[in-house]
PDB file of C-alpha atoms in Angstrom:
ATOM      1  CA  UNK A 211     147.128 -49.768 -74.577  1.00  0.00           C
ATOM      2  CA  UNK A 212     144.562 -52.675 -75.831  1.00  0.00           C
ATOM      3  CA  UNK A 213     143.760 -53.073 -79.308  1.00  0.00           C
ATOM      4  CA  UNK A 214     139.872 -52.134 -79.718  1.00  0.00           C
ATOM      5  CA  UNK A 215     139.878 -56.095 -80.643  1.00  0.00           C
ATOM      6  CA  UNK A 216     140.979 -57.220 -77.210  1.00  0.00           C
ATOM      7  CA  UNK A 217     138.753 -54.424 -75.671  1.00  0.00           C
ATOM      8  CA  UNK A 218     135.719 -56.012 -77.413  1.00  0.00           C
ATOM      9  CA  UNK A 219     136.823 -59.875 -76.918  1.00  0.00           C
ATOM     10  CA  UNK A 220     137.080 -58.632 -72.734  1.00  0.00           C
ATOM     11  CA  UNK A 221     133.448 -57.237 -73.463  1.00  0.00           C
ATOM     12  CA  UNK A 222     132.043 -60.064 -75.005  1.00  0.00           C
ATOM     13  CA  UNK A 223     133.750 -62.264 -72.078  1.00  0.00           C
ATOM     14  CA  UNK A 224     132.234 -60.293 -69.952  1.00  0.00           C
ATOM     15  CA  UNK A 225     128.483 -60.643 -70.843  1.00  0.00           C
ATOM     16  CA  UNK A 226     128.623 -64.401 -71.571  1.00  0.00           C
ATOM     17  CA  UNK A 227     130.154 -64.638 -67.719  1.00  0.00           C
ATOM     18  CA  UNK A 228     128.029 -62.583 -65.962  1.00  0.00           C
ATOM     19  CA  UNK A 229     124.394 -62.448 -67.446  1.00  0.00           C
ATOM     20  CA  UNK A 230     121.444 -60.695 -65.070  1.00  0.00           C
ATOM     21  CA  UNK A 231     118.330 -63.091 -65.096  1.00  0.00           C
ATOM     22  CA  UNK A 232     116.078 -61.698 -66.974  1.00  0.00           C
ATOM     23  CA  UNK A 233     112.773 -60.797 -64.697  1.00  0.00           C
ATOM     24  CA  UNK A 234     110.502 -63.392 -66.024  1.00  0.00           C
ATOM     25  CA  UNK A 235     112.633 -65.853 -65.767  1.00  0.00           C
ATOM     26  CA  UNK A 236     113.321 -64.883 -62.172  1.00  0.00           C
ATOM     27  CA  UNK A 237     109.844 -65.083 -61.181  1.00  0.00           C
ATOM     28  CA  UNK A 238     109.107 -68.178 -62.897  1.00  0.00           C
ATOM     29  CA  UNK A 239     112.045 -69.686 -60.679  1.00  0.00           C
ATOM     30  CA  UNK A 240     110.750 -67.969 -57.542  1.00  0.00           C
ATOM     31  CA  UNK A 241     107.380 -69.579 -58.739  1.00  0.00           C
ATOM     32  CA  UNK A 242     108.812 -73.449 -58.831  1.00  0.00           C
ATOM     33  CA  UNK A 243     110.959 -73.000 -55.298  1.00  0.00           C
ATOM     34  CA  UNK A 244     107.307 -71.206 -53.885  1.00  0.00           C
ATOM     35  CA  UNK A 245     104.997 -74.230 -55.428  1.00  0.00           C
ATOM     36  CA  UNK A 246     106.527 -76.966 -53.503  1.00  0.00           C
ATOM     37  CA  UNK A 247     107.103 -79.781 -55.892  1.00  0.00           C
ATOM     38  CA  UNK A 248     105.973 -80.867 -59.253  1.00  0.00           C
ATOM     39  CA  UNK A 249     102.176 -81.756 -59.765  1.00  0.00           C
ATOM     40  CA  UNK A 250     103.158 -82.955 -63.292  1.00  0.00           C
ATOM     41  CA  UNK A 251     105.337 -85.351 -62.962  1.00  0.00           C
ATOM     42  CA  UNK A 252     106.873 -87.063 -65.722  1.00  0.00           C
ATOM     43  CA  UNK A 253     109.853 -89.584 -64.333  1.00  0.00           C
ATOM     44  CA  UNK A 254     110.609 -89.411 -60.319  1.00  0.00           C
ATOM     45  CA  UNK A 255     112.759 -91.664 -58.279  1.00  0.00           C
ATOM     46  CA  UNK A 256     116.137 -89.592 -58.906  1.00  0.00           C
ATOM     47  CA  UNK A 257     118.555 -88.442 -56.673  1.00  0.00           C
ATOM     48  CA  UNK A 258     120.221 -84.741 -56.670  1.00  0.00           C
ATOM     49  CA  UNK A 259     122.690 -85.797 -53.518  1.00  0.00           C
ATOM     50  CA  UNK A 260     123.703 -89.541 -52.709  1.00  0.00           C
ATOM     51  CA  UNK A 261     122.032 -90.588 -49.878  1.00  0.00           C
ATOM     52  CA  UNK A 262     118.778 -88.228 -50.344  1.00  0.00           C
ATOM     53  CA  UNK A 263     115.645 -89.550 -50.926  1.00  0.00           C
ATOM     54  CA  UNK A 264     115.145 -90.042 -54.387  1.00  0.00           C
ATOM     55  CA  UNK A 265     112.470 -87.561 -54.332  1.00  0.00           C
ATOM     56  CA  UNK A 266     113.199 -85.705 -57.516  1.00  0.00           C
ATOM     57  CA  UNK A 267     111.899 -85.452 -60.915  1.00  0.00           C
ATOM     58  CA  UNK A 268     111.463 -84.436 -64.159  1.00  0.00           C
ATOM     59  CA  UNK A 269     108.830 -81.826 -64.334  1.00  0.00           C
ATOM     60  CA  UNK A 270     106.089 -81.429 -67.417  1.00  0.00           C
ATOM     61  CA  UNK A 271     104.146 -78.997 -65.163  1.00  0.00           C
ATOM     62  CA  UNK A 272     104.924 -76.259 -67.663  1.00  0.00           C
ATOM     63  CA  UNK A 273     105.350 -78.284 -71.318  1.00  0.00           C
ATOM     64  CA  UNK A 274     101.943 -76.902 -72.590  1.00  0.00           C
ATOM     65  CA  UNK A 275     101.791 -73.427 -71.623  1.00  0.00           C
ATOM     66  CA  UNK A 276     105.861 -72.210 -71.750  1.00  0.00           C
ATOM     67  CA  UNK A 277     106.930 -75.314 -73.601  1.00  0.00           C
ATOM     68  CA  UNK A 278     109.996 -76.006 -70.918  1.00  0.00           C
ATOM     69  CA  UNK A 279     110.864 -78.776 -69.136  1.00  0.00           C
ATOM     70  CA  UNK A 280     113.232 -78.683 -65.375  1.00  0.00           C
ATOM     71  CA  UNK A 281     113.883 -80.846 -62.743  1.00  0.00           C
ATOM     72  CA  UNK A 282     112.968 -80.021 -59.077  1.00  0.00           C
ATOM     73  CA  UNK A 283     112.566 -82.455 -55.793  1.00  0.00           C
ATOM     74  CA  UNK A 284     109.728 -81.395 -53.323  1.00  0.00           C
ATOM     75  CA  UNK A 285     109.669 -78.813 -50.119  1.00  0.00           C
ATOM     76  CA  UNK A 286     110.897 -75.780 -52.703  1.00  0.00           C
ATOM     77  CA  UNK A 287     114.109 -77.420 -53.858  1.00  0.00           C
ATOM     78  CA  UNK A 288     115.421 -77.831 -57.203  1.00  0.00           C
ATOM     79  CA  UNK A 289     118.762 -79.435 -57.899  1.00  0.00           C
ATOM     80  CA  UNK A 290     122.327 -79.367 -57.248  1.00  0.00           C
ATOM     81  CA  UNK A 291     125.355 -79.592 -60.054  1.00  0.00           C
ATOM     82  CA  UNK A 292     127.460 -82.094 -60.128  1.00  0.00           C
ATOM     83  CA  UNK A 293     130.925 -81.669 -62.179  1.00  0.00           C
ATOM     84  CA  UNK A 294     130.513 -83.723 -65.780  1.00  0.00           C
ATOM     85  CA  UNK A 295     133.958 -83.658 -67.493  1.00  0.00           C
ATOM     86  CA  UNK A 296     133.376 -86.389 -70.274  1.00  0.00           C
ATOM     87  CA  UNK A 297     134.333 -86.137 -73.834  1.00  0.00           C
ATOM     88  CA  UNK A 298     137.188 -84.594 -75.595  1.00  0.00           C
ATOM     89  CA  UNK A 299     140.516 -85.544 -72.713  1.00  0.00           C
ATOM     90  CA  UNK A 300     143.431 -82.927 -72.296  1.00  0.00           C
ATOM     91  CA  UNK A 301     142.551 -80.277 -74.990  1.00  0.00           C
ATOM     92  CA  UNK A 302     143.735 -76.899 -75.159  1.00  0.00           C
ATOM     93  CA  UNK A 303     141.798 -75.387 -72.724  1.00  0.00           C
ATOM     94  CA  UNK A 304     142.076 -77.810 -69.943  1.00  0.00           C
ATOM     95  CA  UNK A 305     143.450 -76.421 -67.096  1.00  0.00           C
ATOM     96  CA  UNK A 306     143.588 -79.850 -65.006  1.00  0.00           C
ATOM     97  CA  UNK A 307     140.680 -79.552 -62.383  1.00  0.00           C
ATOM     98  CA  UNK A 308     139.041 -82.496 -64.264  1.00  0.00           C
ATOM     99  CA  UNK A 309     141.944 -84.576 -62.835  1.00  0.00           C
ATOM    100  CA  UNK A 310     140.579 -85.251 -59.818  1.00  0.00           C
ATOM    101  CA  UNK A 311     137.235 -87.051 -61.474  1.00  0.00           C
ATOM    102  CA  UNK A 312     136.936 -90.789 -60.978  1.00  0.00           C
ATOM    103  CA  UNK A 313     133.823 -91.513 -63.299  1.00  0.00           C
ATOM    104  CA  UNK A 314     135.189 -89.471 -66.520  1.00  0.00           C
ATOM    105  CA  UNK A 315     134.185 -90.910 -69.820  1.00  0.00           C
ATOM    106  CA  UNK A 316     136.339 -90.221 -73.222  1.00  0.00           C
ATOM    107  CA  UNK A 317     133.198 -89.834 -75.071  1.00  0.00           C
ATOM    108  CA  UNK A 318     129.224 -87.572 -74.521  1.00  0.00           C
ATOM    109  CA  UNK A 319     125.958 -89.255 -75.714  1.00  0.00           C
ATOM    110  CA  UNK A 320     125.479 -87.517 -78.904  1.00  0.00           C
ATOM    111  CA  UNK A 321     129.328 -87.475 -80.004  1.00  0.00           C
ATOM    112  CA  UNK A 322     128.249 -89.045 -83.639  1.00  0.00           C
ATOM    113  CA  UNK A 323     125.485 -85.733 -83.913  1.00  0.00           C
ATOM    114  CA  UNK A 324     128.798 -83.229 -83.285  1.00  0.00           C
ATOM    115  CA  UNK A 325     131.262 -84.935 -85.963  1.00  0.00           C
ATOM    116  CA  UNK A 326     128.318 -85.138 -88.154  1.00  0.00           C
ATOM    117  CA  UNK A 327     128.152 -81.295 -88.018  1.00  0.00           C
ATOM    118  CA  UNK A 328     131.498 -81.403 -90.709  1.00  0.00           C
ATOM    119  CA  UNK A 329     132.919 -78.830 -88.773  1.00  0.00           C
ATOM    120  CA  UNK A 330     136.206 -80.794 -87.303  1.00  0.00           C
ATOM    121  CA  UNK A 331     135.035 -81.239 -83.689  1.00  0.00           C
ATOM    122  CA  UNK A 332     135.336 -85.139 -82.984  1.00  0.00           C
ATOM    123  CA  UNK A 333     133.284 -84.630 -79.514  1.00  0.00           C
ATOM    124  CA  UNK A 334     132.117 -81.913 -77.140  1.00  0.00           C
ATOM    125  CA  UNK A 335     134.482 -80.619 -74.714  1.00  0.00           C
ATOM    126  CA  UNK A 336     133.463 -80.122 -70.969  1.00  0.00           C
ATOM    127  CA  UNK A 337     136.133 -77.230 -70.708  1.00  0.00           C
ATOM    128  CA  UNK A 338     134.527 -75.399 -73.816  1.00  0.00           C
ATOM    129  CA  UNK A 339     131.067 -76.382 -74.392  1.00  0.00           C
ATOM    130  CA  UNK A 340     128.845 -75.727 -71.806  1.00  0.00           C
ATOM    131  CA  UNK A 341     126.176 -78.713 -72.110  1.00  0.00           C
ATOM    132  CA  UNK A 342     123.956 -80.181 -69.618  1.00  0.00           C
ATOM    133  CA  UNK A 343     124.003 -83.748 -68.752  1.00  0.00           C
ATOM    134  CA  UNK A 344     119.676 -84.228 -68.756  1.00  0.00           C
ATOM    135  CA  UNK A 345     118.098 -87.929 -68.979  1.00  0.00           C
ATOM    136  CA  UNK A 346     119.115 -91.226 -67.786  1.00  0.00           C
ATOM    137  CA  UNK A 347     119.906 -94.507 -69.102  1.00  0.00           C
ATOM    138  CA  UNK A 348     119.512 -96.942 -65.936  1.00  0.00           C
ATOM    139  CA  UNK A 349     120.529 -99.967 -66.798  1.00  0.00           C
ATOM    140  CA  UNK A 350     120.791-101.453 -63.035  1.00  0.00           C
ATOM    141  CA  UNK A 351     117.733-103.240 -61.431  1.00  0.00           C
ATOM    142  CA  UNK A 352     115.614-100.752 -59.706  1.00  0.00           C
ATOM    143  CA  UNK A 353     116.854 -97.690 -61.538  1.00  0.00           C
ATOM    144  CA  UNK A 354     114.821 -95.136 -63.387  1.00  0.00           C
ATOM    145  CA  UNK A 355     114.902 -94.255 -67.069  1.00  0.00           C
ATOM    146  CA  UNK A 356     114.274 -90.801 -68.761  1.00  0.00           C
ATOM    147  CA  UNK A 357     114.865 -89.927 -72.436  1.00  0.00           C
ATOM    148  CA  UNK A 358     113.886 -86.193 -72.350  1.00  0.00           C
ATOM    149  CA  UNK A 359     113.517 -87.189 -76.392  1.00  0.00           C
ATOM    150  CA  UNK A 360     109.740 -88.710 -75.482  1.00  0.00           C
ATOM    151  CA  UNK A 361     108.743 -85.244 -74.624  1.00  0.00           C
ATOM    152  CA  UNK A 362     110.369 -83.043 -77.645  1.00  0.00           C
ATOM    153  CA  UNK A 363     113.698 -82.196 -76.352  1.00  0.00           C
ATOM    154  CA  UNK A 364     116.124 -82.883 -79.159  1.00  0.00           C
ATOM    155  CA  UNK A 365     119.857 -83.548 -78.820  1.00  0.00           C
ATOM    156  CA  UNK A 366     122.310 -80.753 -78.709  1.00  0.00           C
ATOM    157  CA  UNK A 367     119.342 -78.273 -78.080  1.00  0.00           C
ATOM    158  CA  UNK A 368     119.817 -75.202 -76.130  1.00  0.00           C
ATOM    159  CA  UNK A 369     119.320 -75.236 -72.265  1.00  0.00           C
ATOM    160  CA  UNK A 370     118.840 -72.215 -69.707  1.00  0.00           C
ATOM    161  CA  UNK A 371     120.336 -72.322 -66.595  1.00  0.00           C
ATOM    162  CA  UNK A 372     119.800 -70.014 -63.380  1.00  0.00           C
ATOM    163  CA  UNK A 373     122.683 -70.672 -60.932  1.00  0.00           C
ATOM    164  CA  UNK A 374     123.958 -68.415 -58.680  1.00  0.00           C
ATOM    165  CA  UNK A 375     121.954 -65.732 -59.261  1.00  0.00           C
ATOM    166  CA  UNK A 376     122.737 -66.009 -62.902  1.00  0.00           C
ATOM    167  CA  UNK A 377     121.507 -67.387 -65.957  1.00  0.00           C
ATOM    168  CA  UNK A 378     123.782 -69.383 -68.691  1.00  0.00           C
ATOM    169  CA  UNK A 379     123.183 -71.088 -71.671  1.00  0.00           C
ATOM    170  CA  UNK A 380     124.106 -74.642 -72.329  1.00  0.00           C
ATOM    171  CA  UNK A 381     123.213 -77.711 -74.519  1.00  0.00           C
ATOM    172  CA  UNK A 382     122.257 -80.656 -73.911  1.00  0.00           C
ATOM    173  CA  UNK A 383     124.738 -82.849 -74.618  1.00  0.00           C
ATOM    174  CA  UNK A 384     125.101 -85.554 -72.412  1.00  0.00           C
ATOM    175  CA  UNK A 385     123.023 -88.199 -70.735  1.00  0.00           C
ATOM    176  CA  UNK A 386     123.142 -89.680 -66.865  1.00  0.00           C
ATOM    177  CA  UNK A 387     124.419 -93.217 -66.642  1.00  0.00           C
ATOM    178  CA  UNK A 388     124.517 -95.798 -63.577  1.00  0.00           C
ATOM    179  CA  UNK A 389     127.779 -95.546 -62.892  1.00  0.00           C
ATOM    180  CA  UNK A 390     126.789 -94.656 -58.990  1.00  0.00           C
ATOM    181  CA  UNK A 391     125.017 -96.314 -56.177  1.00  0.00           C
ATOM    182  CA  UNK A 392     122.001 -94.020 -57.492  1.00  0.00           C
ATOM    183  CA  UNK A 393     120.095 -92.542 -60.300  1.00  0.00           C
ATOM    184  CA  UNK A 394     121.790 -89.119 -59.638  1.00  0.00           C
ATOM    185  CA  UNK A 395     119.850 -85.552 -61.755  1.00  0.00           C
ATOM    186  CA  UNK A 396     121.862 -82.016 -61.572  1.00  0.00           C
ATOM    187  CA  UNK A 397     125.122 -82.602 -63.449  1.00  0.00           C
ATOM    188  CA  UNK A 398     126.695 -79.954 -65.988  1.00  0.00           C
ATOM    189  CA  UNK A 399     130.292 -79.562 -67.946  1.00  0.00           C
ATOM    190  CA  UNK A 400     132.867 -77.829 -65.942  1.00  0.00           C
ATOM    191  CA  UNK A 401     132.837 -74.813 -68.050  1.00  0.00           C
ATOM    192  CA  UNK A 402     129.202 -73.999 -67.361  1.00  0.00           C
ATOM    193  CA  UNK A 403     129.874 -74.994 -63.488  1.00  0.00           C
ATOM    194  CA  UNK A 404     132.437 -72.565 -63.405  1.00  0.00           C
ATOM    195  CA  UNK A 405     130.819 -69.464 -65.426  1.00  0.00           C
ATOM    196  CA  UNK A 406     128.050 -69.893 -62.192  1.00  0.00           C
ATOM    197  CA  UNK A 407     130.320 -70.599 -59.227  1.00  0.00           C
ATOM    198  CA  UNK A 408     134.413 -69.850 -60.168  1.00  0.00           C
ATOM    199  CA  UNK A 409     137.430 -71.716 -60.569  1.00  0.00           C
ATOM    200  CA  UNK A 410     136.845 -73.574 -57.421  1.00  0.00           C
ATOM    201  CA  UNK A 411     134.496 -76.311 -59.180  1.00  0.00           C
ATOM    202  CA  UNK A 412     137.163 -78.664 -60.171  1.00  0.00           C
ATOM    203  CA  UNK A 413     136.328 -82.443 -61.410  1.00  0.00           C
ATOM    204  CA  UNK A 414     135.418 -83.816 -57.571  1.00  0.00           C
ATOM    205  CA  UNK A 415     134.249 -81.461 -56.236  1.00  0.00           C
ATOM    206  CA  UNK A 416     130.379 -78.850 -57.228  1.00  0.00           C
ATOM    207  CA  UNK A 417     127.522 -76.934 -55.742  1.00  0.00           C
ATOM    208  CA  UNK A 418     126.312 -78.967 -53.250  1.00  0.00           C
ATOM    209  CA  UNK A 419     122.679 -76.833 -52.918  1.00  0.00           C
ATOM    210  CA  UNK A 420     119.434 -77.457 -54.129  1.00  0.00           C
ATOM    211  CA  UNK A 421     119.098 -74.467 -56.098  1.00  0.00           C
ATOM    212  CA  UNK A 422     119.856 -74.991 -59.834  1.00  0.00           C
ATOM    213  CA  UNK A 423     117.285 -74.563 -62.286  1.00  0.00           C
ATOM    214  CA  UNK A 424     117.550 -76.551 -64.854  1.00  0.00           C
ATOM    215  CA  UNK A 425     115.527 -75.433 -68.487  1.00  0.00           C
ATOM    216  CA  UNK A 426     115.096 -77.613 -71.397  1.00  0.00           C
ATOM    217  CA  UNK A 427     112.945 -76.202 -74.451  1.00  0.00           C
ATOM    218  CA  UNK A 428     111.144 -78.800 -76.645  1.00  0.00           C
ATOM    219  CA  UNK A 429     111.181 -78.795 -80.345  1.00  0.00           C
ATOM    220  CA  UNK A 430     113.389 -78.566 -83.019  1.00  0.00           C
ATOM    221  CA  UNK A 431     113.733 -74.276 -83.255  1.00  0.00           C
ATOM    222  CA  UNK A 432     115.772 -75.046 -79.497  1.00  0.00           C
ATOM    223  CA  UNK A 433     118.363 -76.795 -81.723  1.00  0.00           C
ATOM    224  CA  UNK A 434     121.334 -74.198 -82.953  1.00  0.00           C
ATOM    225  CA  UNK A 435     122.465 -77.157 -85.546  1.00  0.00           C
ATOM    226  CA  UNK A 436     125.810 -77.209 -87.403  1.00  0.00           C
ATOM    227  CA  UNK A 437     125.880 -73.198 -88.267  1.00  0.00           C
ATOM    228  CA  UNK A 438     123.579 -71.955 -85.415  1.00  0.00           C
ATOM    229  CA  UNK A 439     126.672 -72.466 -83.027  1.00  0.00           C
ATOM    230  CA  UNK A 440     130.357 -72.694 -83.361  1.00  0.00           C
ATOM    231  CA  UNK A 441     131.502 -76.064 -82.384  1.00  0.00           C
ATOM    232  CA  UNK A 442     134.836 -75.870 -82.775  1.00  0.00           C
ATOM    233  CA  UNK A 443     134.921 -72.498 -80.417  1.00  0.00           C
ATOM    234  CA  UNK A 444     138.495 -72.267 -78.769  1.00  0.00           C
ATOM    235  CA  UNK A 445     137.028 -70.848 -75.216  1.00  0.00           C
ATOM    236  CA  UNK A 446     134.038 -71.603 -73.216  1.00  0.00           C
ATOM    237  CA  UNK A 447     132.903 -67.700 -74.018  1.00  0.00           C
ATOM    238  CA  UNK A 448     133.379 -68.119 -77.772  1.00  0.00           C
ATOM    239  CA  UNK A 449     130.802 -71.124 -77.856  1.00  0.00           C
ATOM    240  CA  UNK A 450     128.321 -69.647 -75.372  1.00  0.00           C
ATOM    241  CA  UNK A 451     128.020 -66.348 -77.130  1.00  0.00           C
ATOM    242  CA  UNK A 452     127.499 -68.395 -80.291  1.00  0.00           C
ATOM    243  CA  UNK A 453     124.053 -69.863 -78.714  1.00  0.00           C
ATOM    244  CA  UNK A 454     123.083 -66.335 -76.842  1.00  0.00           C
ATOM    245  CA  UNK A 455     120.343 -65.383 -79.651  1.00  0.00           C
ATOM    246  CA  UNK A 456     118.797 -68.350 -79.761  1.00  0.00           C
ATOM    247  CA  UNK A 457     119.123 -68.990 -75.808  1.00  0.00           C
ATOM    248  CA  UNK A 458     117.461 -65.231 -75.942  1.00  0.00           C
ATOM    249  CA  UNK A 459     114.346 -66.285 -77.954  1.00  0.00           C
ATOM    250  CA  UNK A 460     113.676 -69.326 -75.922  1.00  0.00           C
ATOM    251  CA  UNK A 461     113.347 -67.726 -72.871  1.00  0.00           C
ATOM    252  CA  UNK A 462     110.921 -65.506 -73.856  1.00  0.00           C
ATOM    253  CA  UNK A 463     107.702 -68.797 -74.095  1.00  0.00           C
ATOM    254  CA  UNK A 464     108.820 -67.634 -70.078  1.00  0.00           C
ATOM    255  CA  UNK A 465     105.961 -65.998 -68.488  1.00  0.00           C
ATOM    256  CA  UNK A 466     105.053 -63.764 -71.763  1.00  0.00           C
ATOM    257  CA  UNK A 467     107.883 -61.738 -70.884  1.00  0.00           C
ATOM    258  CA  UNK A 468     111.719 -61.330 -71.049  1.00  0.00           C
ATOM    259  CA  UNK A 469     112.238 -59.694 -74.607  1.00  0.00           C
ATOM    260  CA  UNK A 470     110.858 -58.084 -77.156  1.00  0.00           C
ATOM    261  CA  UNK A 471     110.358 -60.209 -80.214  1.00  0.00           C
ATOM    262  CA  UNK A 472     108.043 -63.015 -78.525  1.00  0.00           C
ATOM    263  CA  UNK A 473     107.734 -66.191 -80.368  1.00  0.00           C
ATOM    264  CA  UNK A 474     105.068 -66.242 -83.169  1.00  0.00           C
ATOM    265  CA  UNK A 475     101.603 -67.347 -81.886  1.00  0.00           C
ATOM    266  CA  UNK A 476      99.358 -66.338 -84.805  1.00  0.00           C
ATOM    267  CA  UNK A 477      96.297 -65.629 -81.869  1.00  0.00           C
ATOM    268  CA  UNK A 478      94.750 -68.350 -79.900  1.00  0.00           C
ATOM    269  CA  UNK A 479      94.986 -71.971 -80.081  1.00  0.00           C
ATOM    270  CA  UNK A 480      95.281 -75.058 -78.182  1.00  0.00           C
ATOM    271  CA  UNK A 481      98.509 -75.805 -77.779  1.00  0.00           C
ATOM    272  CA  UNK A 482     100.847 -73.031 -76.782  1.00  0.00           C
ATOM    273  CA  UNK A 483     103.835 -72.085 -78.917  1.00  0.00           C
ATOM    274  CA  UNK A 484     102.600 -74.384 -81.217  1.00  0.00           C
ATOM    275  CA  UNK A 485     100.019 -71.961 -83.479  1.00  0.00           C
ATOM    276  CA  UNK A 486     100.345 -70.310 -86.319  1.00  0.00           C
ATOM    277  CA  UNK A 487     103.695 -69.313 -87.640  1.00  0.00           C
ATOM    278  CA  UNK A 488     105.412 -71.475 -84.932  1.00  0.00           C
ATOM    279  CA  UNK A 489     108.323 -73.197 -86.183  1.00  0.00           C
ATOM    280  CA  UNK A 490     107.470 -76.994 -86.928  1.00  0.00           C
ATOM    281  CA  UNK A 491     109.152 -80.062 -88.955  1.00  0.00           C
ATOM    282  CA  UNK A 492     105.635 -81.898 -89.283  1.00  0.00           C
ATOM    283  CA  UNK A 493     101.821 -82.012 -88.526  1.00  0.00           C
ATOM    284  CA  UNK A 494     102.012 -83.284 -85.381  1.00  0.00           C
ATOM    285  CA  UNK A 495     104.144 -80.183 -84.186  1.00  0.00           C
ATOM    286  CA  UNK A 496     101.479 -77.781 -84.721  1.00  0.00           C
ATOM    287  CA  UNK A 497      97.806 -76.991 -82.560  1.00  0.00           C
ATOM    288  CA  UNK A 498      94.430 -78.034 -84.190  1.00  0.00           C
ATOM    289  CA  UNK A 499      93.784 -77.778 -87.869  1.00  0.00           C
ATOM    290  CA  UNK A 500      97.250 -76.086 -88.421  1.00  0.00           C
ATOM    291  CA  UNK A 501      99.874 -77.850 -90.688  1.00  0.00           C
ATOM    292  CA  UNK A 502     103.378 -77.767 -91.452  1.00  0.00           C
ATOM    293  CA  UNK A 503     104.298 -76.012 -94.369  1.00  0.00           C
ATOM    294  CA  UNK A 504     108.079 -74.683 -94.992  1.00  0.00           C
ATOM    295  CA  UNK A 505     108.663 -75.187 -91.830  1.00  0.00           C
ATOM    296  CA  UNK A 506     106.149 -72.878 -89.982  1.00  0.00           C
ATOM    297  CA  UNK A 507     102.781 -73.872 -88.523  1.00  0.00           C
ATOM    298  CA  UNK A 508     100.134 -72.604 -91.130  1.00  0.00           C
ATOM    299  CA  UNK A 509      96.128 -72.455 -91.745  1.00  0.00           C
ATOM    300  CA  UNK A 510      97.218 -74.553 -95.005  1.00  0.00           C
TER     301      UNK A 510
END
């Protein structure tokens, strides 16, 4: 019989695997794939497909009002995901579909943020930590450039993700290169690739369809931080049930709905999710005549 540990580590597996999108973030995906394409937007010229064209973007059509960020291409589509297996090579819970990736790279974009952390972990690990490879750094003629950082999105925040029919939580924790014949959008570790589609994502080989939605949160409450997530996780469940409360909370600037402790708006202002009581690190984070004090938006 299975020790009431194991029962509740199968549990716990079980929900970070298998998570129902929550109904307002359902609609507000239905929403994007019913609009079109992005009025809003804030870099195009990227590619989701090689060979497709270079018709998709990322979108500020909702940065005000829900305070997210996604990418989507025109006529309804989104993107696709691509396999990203950089950082940490060969560690414990590699189970060798990476091998067949020509374009891996030993090290992610914000490696120096993890080891800063103190917490042992030298570098994210595509096999554990579910992050989302957002942003490009173009460095060929012709090509693009995005740093999601112009717009708020911090390093190592936490990212939603609705893919097959199910919504994970990532990171951001990796950045697009121009290591292709295109400025390519839609890539993700193989452990969050694999919590949406099965084993049969390997290193070479993704989901091919337009139909990932993509969610980055501005500001600095998206960012778990050294003890708001455990780094050194041994399993890709282990670290995304660390981020699950926060991932919870973020959703909710969604449509108003999708939980019941909504973010703190302190009534009307400006600038939503940035009123009183929001979370903030200076003035310029908070609406109107509000300023930062201890950290929350306040009337001073």
């Amino acid at each position: 019989m299975a020790s009431l540990r194991s029962t509740l580590l199968l549990s716990l597996a079980a929900v970070a695997a298998a998570r129902d999108v929550p109904s307002n973030v359902r609609d507000f995906y239905n929403s994007v794939r019913g609009k079109g394409q992005c009025s809003n937007k804030l870099k195009s010229g990227f590619h989701s497909i090689d060979g497709d064209d270079g018709s998709f973007s990322y979108c500020g059509d909702h940065l005000n009002d829900y305070r997210v960020m996604y990418l989507q291409g025109k006529g309804g589509q989104l993107v696709n995901m691509d396999i990203d297996c950089d950082g940490i090579q060969h560690g414990p819970a590699d189970d060798g579909r990476c091998g067949s990736s020509s374009d891996t790279q030993s090290v992610t974009s914000f490696q120096s943020t993890v080891q800063g952390y103190g917490t042992g972990q030298k570098d994210l690990d595509a096999f554990i930590h579910p992050y989302v490879v957002f942003g490009n750094e173009g460095k060929k003629s012709g090509y693009p450039n995005f740093n999601p950082q112009d717009y708020g999105i911090e390093p190592l925040s936490v990212m939603a993700v609705v893919c097959g029919n199910k919504l994970i939580y990532g990171i951001w924790g990796d950045t697009n290169g121009d290591d292709g014949p295109q400025a390519m959008v839609g890539e993700a570790a193989i452990s969050l690739a694999t919590a949406c589609y099965g084993k049969g994502i390997n290193g070479n080989s993704g989901h091919d369809d337009n139909d990932v939605l993509f969610i980055a949160f501005p500001g600095h409450d998206a960012v778990p931080g050294k003890d708001g997530a455990k780094w050194h996780a041994s399993s890709y469940n282990e670290f995304e049930n660390s981020i699950t409360s926060l991932g919870d909370k973020l959703i909710q600037r969604i449509g108003g709905g999708g939980g019941s402790n909504p973010p703190p708006s302190g009534g009307n202002c400006s600038w939503a999710g940035h009123c009183e009581g929001a979370s903030c690190k200076d003035e310029n984070d908070c609406s109107d005549d509000l300023v930062c004090k201890s950290g929350k938006c306040s009337r001073g």
